[in-house]
Coordinates of C-alpha atoms in Angstrom, one line a residue:
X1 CA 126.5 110.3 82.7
X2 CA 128.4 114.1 81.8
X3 CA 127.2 115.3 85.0
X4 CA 128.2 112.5 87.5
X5 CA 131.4 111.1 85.5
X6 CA 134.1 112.8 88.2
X7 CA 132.0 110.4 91.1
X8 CA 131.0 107.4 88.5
X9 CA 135.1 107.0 87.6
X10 CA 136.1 104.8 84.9
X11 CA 135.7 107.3 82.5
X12 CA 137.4 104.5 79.5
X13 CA 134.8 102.5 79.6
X14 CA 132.2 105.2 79.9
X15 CA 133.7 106.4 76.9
X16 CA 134.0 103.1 74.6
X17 CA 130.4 102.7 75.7
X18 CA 129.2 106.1 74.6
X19 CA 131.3 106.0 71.2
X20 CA 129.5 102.7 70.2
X21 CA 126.4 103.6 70.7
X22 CA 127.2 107.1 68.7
X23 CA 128.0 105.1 65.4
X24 CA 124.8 103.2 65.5
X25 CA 121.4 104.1 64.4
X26 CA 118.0 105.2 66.6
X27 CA 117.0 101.1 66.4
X28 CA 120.6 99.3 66.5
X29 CA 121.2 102.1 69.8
X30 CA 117.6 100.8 70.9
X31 CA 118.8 97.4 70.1
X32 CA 122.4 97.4 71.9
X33 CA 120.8 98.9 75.5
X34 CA 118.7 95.4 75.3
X35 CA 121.6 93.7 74.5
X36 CA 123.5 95.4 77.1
X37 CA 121.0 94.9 79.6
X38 CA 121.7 93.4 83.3
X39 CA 125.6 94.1 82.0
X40 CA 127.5 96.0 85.0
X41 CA 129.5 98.7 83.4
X42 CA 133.0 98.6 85.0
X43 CA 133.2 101.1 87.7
X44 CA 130.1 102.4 87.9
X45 CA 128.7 101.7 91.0
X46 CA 127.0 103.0 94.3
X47 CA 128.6 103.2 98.1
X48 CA 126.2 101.8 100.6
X49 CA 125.1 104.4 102.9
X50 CA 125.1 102.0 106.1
X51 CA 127.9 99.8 105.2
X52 CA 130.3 101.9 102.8
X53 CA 130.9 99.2 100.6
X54 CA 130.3 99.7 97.0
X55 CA 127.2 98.1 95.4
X56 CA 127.4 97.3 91.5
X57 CA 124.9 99.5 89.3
X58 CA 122.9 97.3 86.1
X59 CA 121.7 99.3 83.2
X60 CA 118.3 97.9 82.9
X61 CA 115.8 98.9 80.4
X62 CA 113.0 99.8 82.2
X63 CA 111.9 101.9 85.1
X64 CA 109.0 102.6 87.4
X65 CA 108.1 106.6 87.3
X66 CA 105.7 105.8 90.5
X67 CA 107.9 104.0 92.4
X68 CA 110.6 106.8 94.6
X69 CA 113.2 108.0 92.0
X70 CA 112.1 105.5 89.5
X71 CA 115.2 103.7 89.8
X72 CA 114.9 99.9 90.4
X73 CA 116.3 98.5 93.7
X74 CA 117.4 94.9 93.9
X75 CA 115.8 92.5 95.8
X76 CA 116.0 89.6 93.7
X77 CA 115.1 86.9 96.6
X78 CA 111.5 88.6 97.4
X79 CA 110.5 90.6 94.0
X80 CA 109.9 88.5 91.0
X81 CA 111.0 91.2 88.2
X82 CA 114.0 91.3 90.1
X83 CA 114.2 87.4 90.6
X84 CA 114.1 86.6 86.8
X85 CA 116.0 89.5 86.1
X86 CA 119.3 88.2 88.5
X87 CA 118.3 85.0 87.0
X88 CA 119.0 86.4 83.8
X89 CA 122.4 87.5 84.4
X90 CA 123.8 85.3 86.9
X91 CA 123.7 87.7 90.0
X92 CA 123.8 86.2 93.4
X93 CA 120.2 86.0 94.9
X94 CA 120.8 86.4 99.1
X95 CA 117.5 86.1 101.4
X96 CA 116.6 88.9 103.5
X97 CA 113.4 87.4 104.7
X98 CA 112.9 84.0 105.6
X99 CA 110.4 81.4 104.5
X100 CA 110.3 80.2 101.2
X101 CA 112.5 78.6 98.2
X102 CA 114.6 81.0 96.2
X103 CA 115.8 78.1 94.5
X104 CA 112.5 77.9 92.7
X105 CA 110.9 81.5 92.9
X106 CA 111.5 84.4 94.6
X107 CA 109.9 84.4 98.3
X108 CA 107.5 87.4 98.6
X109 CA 105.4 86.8 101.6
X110 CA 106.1 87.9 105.5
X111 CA 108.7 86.5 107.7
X112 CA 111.7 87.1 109.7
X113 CA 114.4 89.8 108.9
X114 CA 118.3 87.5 108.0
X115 CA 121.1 88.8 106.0
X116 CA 120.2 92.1 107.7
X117 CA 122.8 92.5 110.5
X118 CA 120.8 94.9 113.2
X119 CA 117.3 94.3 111.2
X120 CA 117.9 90.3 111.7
X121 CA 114.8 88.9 113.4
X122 CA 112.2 91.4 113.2
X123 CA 109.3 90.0 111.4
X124 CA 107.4 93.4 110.9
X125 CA 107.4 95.6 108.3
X126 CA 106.8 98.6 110.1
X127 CA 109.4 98.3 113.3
X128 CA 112.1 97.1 110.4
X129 CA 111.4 100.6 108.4
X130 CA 111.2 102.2 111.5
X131 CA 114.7 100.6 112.7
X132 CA 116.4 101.4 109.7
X133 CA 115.4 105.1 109.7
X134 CA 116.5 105.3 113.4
X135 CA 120.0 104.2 111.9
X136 CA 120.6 106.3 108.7
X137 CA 119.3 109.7 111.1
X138 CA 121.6 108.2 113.8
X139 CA 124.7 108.4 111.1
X140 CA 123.5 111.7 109.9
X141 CA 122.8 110.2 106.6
X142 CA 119.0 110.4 106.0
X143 CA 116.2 111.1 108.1
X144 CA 112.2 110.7 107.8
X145 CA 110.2 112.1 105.9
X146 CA 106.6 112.3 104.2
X147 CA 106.2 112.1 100.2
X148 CA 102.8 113.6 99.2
X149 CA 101.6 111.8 95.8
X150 CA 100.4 115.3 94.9
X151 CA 101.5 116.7 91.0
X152 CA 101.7 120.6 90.5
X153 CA 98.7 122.1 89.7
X154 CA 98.6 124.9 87.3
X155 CA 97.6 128.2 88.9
X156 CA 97.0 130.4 86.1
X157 CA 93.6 130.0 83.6
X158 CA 92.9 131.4 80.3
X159 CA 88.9 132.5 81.0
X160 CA 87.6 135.8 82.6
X161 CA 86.2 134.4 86.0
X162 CA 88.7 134.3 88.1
X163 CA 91.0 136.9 90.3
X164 CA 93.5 138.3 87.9
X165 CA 97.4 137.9 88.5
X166 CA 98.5 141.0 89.2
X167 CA 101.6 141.3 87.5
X168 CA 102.7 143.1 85.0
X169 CA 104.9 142.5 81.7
X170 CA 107.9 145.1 81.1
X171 CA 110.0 144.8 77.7
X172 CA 112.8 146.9 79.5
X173 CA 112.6 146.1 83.4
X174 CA 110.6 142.5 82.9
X175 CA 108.1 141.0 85.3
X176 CA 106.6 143.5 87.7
X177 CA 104.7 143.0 90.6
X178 CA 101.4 145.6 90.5
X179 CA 102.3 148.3 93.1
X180 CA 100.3 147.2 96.5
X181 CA 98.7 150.8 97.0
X182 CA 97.0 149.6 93.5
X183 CA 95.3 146.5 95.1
X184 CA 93.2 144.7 94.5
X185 CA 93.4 144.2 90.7
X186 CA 89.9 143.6 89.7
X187 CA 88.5 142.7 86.4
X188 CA 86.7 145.0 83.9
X189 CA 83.3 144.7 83.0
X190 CA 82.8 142.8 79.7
X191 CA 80.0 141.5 77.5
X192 CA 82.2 138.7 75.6
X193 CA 83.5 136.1 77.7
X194 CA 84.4 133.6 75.0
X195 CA 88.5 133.0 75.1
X196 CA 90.4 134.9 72.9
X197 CA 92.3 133.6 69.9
X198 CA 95.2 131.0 70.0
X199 CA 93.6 129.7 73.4
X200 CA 94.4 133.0 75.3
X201 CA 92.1 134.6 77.9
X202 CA 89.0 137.0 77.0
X203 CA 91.2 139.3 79.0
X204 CA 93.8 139.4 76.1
X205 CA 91.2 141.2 73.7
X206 CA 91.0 144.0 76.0
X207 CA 93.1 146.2 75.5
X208 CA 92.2 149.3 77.7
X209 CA 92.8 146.6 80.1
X210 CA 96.5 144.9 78.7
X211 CA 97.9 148.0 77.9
X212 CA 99.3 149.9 81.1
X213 CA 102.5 151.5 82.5
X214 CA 105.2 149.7 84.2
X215 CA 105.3 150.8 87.8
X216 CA 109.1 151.1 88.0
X217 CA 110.2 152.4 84.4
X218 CA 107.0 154.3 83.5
X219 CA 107.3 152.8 80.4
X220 CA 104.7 151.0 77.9
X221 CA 104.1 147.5 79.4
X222 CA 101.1 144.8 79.4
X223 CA 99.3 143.4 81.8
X224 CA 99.2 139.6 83.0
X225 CA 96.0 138.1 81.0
X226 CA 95.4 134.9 83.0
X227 CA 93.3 134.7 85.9
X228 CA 93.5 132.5 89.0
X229 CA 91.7 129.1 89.2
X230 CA 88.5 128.9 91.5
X231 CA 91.0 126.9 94.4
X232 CA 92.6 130.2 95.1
X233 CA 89.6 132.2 96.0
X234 CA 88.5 128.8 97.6
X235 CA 91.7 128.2 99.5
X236 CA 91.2 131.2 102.1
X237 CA 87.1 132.5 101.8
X238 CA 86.3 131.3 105.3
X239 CA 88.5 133.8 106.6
X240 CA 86.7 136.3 104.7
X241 CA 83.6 135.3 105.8
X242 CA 84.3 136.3 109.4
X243 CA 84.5 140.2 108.4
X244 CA 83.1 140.4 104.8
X245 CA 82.7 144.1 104.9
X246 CA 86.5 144.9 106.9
X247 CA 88.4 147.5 104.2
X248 CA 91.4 147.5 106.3
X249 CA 92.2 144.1 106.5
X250 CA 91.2 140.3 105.8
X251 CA 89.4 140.3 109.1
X252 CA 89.3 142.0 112.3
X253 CA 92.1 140.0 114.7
X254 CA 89.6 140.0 117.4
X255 CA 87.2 138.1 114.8
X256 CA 89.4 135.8 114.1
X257 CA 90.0 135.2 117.9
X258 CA 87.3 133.9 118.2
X259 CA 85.7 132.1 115.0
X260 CA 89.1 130.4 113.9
X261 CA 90.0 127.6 113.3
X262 CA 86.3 126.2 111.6
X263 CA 85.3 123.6 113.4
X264 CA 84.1 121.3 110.8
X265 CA 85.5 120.4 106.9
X266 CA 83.3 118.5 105.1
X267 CA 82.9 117.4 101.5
X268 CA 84.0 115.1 98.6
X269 CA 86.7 112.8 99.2
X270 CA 89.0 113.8 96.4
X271 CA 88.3 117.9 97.1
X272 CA 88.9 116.9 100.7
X273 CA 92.2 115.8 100.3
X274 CA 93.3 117.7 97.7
X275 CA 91.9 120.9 98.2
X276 CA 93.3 120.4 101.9
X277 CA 96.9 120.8 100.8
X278 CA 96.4 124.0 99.2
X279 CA 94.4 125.4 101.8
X280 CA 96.8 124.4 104.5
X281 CA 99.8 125.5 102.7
X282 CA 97.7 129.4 102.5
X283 CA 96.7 129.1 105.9
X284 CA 100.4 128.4 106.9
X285 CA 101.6 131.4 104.9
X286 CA 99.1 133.7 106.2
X287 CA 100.1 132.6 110.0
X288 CA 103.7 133.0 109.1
X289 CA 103.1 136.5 107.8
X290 CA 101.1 137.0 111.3
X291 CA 97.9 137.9 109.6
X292 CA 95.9 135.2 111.1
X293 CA 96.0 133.5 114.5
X294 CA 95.9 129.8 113.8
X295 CA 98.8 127.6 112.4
X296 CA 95.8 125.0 111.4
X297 CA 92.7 126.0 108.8
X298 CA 90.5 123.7 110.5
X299 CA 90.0 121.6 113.8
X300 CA 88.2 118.4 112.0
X301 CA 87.8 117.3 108.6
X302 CA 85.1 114.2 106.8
X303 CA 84.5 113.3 103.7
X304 CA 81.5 111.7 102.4
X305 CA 81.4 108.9 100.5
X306 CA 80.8 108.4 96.5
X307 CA 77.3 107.3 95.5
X308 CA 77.8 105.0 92.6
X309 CA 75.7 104.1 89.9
X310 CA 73.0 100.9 90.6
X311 CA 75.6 98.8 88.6
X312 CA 78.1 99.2 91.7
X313 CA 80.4 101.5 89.2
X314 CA 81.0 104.8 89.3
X315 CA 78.5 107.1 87.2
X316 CA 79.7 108.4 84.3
X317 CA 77.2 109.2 80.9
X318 CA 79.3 106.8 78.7
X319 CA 78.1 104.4 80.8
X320 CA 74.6 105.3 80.9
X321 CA 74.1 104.6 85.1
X322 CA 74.0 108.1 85.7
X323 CA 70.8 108.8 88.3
X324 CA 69.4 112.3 88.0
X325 CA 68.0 113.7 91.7
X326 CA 66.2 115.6 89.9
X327 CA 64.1 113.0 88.4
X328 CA 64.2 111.7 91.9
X329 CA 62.2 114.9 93.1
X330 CA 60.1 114.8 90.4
X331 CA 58.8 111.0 91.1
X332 CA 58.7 111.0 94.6
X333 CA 59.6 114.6 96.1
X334 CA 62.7 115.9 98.4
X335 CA 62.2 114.7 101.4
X336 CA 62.2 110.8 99.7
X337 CA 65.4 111.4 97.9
X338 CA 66.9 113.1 101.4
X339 CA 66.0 110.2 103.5
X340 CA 67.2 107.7 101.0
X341 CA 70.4 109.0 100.4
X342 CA 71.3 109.1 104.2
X343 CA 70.4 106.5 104.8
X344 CA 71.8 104.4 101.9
X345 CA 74.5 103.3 104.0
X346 CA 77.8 104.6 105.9
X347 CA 78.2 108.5 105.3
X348 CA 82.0 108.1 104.2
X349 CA 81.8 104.8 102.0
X350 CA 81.1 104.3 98.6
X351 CA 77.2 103.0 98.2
X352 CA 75.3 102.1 95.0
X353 CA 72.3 103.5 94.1
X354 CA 68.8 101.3 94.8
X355 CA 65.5 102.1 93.1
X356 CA 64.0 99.6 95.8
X357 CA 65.7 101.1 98.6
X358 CA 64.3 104.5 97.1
X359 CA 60.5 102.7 97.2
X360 CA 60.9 101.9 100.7
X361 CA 61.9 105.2 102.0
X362 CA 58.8 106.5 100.4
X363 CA 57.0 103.7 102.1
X364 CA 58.2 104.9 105.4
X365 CA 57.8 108.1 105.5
X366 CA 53.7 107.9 104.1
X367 CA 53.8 105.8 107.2
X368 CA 55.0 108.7 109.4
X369 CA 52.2 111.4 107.4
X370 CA 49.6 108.7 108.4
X371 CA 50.7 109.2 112.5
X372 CA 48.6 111.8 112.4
X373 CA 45.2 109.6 112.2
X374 CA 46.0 107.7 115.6
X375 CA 47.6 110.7 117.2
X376 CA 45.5 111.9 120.4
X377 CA 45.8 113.3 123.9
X378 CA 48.8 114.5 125.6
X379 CA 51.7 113.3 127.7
X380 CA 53.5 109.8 127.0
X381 CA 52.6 106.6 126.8
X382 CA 53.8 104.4 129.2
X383 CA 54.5 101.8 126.8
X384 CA 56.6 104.1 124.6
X385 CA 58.1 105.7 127.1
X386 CA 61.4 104.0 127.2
X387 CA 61.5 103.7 123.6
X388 CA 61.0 107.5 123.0
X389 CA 64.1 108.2 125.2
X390 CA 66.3 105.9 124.3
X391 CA 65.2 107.3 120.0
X392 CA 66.2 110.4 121.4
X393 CA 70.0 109.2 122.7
X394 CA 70.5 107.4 119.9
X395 CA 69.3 109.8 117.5
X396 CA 70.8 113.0 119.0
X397 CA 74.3 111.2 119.1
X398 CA 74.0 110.0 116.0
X399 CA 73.8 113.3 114.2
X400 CA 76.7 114.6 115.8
X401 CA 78.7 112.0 114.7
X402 CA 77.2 112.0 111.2
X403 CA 75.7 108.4 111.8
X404 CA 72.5 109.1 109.5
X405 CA 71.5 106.0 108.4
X406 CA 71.8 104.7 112.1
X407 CA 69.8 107.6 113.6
X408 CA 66.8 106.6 110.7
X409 CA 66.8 102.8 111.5
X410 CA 66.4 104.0 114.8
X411 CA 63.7 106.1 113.6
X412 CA 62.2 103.6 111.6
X413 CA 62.3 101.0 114.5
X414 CA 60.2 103.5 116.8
X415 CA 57.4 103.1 114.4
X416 CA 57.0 99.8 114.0
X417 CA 56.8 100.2 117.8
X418 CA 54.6 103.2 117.7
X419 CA 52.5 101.3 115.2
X420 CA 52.4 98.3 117.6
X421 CA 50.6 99.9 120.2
X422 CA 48.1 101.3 117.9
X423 CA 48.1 105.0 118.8
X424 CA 50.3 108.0 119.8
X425 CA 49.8 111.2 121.7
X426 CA 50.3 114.5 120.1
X427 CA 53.6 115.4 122.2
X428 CA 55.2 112.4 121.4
X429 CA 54.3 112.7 117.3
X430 CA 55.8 116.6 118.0
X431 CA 59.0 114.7 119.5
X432 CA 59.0 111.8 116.7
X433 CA 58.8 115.1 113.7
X434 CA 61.3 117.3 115.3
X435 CA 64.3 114.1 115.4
X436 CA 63.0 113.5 112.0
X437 CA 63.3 117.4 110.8
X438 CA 66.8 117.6 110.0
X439 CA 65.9 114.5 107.4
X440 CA 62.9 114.9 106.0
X441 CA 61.7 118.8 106.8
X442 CA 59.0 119.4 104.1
X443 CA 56.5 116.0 105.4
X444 CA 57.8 117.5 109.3
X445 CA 57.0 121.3 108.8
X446 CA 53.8 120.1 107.2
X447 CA 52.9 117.8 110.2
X448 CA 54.0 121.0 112.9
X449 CA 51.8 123.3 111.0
X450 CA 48.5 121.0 111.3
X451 CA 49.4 120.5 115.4
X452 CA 48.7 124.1 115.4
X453 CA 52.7 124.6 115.8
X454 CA 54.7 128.1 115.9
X455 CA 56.9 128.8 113.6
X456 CA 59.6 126.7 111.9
X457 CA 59.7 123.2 113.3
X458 CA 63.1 123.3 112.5
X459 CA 63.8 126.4 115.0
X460 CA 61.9 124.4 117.9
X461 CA 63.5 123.5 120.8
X462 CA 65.5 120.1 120.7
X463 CA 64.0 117.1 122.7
X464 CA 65.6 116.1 125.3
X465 CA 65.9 112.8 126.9
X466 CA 66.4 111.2 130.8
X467 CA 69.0 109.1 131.0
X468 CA 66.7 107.2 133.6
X469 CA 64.0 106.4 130.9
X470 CA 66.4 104.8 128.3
X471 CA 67.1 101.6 130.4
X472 CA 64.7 98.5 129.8
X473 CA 62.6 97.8 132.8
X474 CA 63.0 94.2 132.1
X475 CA 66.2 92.8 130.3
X476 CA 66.6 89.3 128.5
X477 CA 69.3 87.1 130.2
X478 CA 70.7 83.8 128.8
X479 CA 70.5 80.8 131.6
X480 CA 73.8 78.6 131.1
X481 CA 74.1 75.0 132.6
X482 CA 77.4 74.6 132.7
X483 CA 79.0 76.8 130.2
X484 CA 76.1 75.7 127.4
X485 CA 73.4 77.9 126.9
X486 CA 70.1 76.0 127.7
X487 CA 67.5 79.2 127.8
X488 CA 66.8 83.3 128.2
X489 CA 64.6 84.7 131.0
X490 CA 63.2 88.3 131.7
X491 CA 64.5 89.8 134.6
X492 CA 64.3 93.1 136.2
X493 CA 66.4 95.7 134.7
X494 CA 69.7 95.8 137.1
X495 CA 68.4 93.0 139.7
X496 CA 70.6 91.6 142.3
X497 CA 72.3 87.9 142.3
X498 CA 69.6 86.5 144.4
X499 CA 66.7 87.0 142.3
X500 CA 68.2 86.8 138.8
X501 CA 69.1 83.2 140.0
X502 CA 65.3 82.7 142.1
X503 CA 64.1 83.4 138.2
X504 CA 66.2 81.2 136.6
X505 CA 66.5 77.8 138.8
X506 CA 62.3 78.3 137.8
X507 CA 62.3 78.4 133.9
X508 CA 60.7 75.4 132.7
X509 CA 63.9 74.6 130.5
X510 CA 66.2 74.4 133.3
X511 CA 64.3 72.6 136.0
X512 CA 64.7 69.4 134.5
X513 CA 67.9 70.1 133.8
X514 CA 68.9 70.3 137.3
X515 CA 66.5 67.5 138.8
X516 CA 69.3 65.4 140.8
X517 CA 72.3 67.4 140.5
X518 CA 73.6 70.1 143.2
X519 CA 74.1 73.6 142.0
X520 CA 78.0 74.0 143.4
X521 CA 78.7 77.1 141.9
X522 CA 76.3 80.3 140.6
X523 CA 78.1 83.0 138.0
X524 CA 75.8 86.4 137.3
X525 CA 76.8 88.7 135.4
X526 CA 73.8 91.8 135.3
X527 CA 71.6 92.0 132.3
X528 CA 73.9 89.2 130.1
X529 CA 74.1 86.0 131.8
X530 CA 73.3 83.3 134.4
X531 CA 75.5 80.6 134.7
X532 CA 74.3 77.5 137.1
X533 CA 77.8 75.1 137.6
X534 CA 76.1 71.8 138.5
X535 CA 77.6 68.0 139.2

């Protein structure tokens, strides 16, 4: 109230108000706000940004830290905190949105925009936010803007791994950068790494280290003891991977050229997002200090998702659903616990974990070790030949597009088909191991090795598939009779309007159908639907 009592006026009643409350104890001061509460002070008050007038100020007795400034706004017609506290103290309730009874309660659904002068008759949220910004940037009085929910995040740790700060501590000239010539700052080699006393860093205890000279006085100073936390190092390394060995500067600009920015960001949802920020806020300091050549870290980011416990909850050891891969390995090896967990569901959602999912993975791939017992011959099947292609498509674009439990059904539904027909040649099995390599690679490299293959299977060419051979020779159609659907007929992949309908008027569920009627009008669309219009 000191700070903004020249723009809150009324200083008299300010000042009755803050006498009061001075003469009473901690409780009765407690006591009197909650008394006081929903009472408008004289004078203090707000001016409306859009309208100039002045809008009364309440002294209420709570707050909401994650709501904007914390400070309450007044809806009282569509908020019900609001509505019981107007209520309360007699303050007028007007409807900005319509629908509802704010006689009876307050109205917090969707609707149209009154009371709102130029917002009156929008019924989205959005365009009405959108409107009003348009209108406080248009009278130079606010302008959009983007509020990260982020909190700061401490950058200095009291342990020895880490890059230590290099500043230094000066009792005369105070804190002092470490000259640059005298860069980088590294740690020195120690056998303890338990902290030091009082919570301060292992470095503290080292005194050949702490104790230096101060760069700009040449006096007796001491060293900054806290090191960095891992996100610094983490923030940038990419970089540094494109010229690890460079001496002369974080990497060679040609380098950069050409490997920045990484194509691909992948990992856990909340490092993803988090980690993010920091990174981009280093990347967008280095580019501003022109010592790299991209304003952006990174061309694409995912995340993947959280794999919960088999309760559906997160896994945490208090709850005792915590699954341990290892175990996992140990009961039904890698490749079982690789396969399961792609294809437990979508890569970026939340999935819990299935012991009978886990069972059937195993299931399938003993199925694909046992292709190797009807495997024979060379070439393709004619049979399979469609199927093998389009596995291939499907496959191929999945993994781009990190589809994984997709690309396996897929997998999975080319042998039951493989295991239909009752045999397999050995290029096809070779095709079938190399689309399943990137899952399972142990059972695949194993299979490769007894085909008398060369190498790593996972170094092998990619198959490749023809368009050509991924379309059905024969597609199922639906036959409609007028509109209804009244049966489904094989027809040639792609056949002309003449013959899908020669098929159709044929099927023994629609020739009774049109016994006595006259086929007035014939609708085909290719490879969906044939619809006879008949009176």
């Amino acid at each position: 109230i000191d700070k903004y009592a020249d723009e809150i006026g009324n200083m008299d009643a300010i000042k009755e108000y803050r006498e009061v409350c001075a003469k009473k104890t901690e409780f009765e001061r407690t006591q009197l706000v909650k008394e006081k509460t929903g009472v408008c002070i004289d004078g203090l008050s707000a001016v409306h940004p859009l309208t100039g007038k002045k809008i009364p100020i309440y002294i209420a007795d709570y707050v909401m830290m994650g709501y904007g400034t914390g400070a309450i706004m007044a809806v009282p017609a569509h908020d019900d905190r609001d509505y019981e506290f107007a209520k309360k103290f007699g303050i007028d309730i007007i409807p900005v949105i319509e629908g509802g009874d704010i006689s009876e309660a307050a109205y917090t659904g969707e609707g149209k925009m009154i009371n709102s002068d130029f917002l009156n008759g929008l019924t989205n949220k959005k365009d009405s936010i959108a409107r009003m910004v348009k209108e406080l940037e248009k009278l130079g009085v606010g302008e959009a803007g983007v509020q990260y929910k982020m909190k700061d995040w401490a950058f200095n740790r009291q342990r020895y791994w880490g890059e230590p700060i290099p500043i230094i501590h000066c009792p005369v000239c105070g804190v002092v950068p470490v000259p640059y010539e005298e860069l980088p700052l590294r740690l020195p080699k120690v056998d303890n790494f338990e902290p030091g006393q009082d919570g301060e860093s292992p470095l503290a205890g080292i005194e050949s280290f702490v104790n230096c000279t101060c760069p700009k006085c040449k006096g007796a100073a001491k060293r900054e003891t806290d090191t960095m936390p891992q996100w610094a190092g983490s923030s940038w390394y990419f970089l540094r991977y494109i010229d690890p060995h460079n001496q002369e500067a974080l990497a060679d600009p040609e380098k950069l050229k050409y490997w920045m920015p990484v194509d691909w960001y992948n990992g856990g949802m909340e490092h993803v997002t988090r980690h993010m920020i920091y990174s981009r806020f280093w990347h967008h300091f280095l580019y501003d200090m022109g010592l790299v050549n991209t304003e952006e870290p990174y061309a694409k980011r995912t995340a993947q998702g959280l794999i919960l416990g088999p309760d559906g909850d997160k896994m945490s050891k208090s709850k005792g659903n915590v699954v341990d891969p290892l175990d996992v390995v140990e009961e039904f090896g890698a490749d079982v616990l690789r396969t399961y967990v792609l294809f437990m569901g979508d890569y970026g959602a939340a999935t819990p974990w299935s012991d009978s999912s886990v069972k059937g993975c195993k299931r399938f791939l003993e199925r694909v070790a046992g292709l190797c017992d009807i495997a024979g011959g060379e070439g393709a099947t004619p049979e399979l030949e469609t199927a093998f292609h389009k596995t291939i498509k499907k496959v191929s674009n999945d993994l781009e597009e990190m589809k994984f439990n997709t690309a396996i059904a897929a997998l999975m539904g080319l042998l039951n088909e493989i295991y239909a027909k009752g045999s397999i040649t050995k290029d096809e099995l070779i095709i079938y191991i190399k689309l399943l390599c990137p899952i399972a690679p142990h059972l695949c490299e194993e299979i490769w090795e007894s085909l008398g293959g060369d190498g790593f299977l996972s170094m092998a060419e990619w198959p490749v598939y023809d368009e050509a051979k991924t379309m059905d020779a024969t597609v199922e159609v639906g036959v409609q009779v007028n509109g209804k659907l009244r049966s489904v007929v094989a027809l040639p992949a792609n056949c002309d309007k003449e013959e899908a309908f020669a098929i159709a008027v044929k099927d023994e569920k629609i020739v009774p159908l049109l016994e006595g009627k006259t086929i007035v009008k014939e609708i085909y669309v290719p490879n969906k639907i044939v619809n006879l219009v008949v009176k």
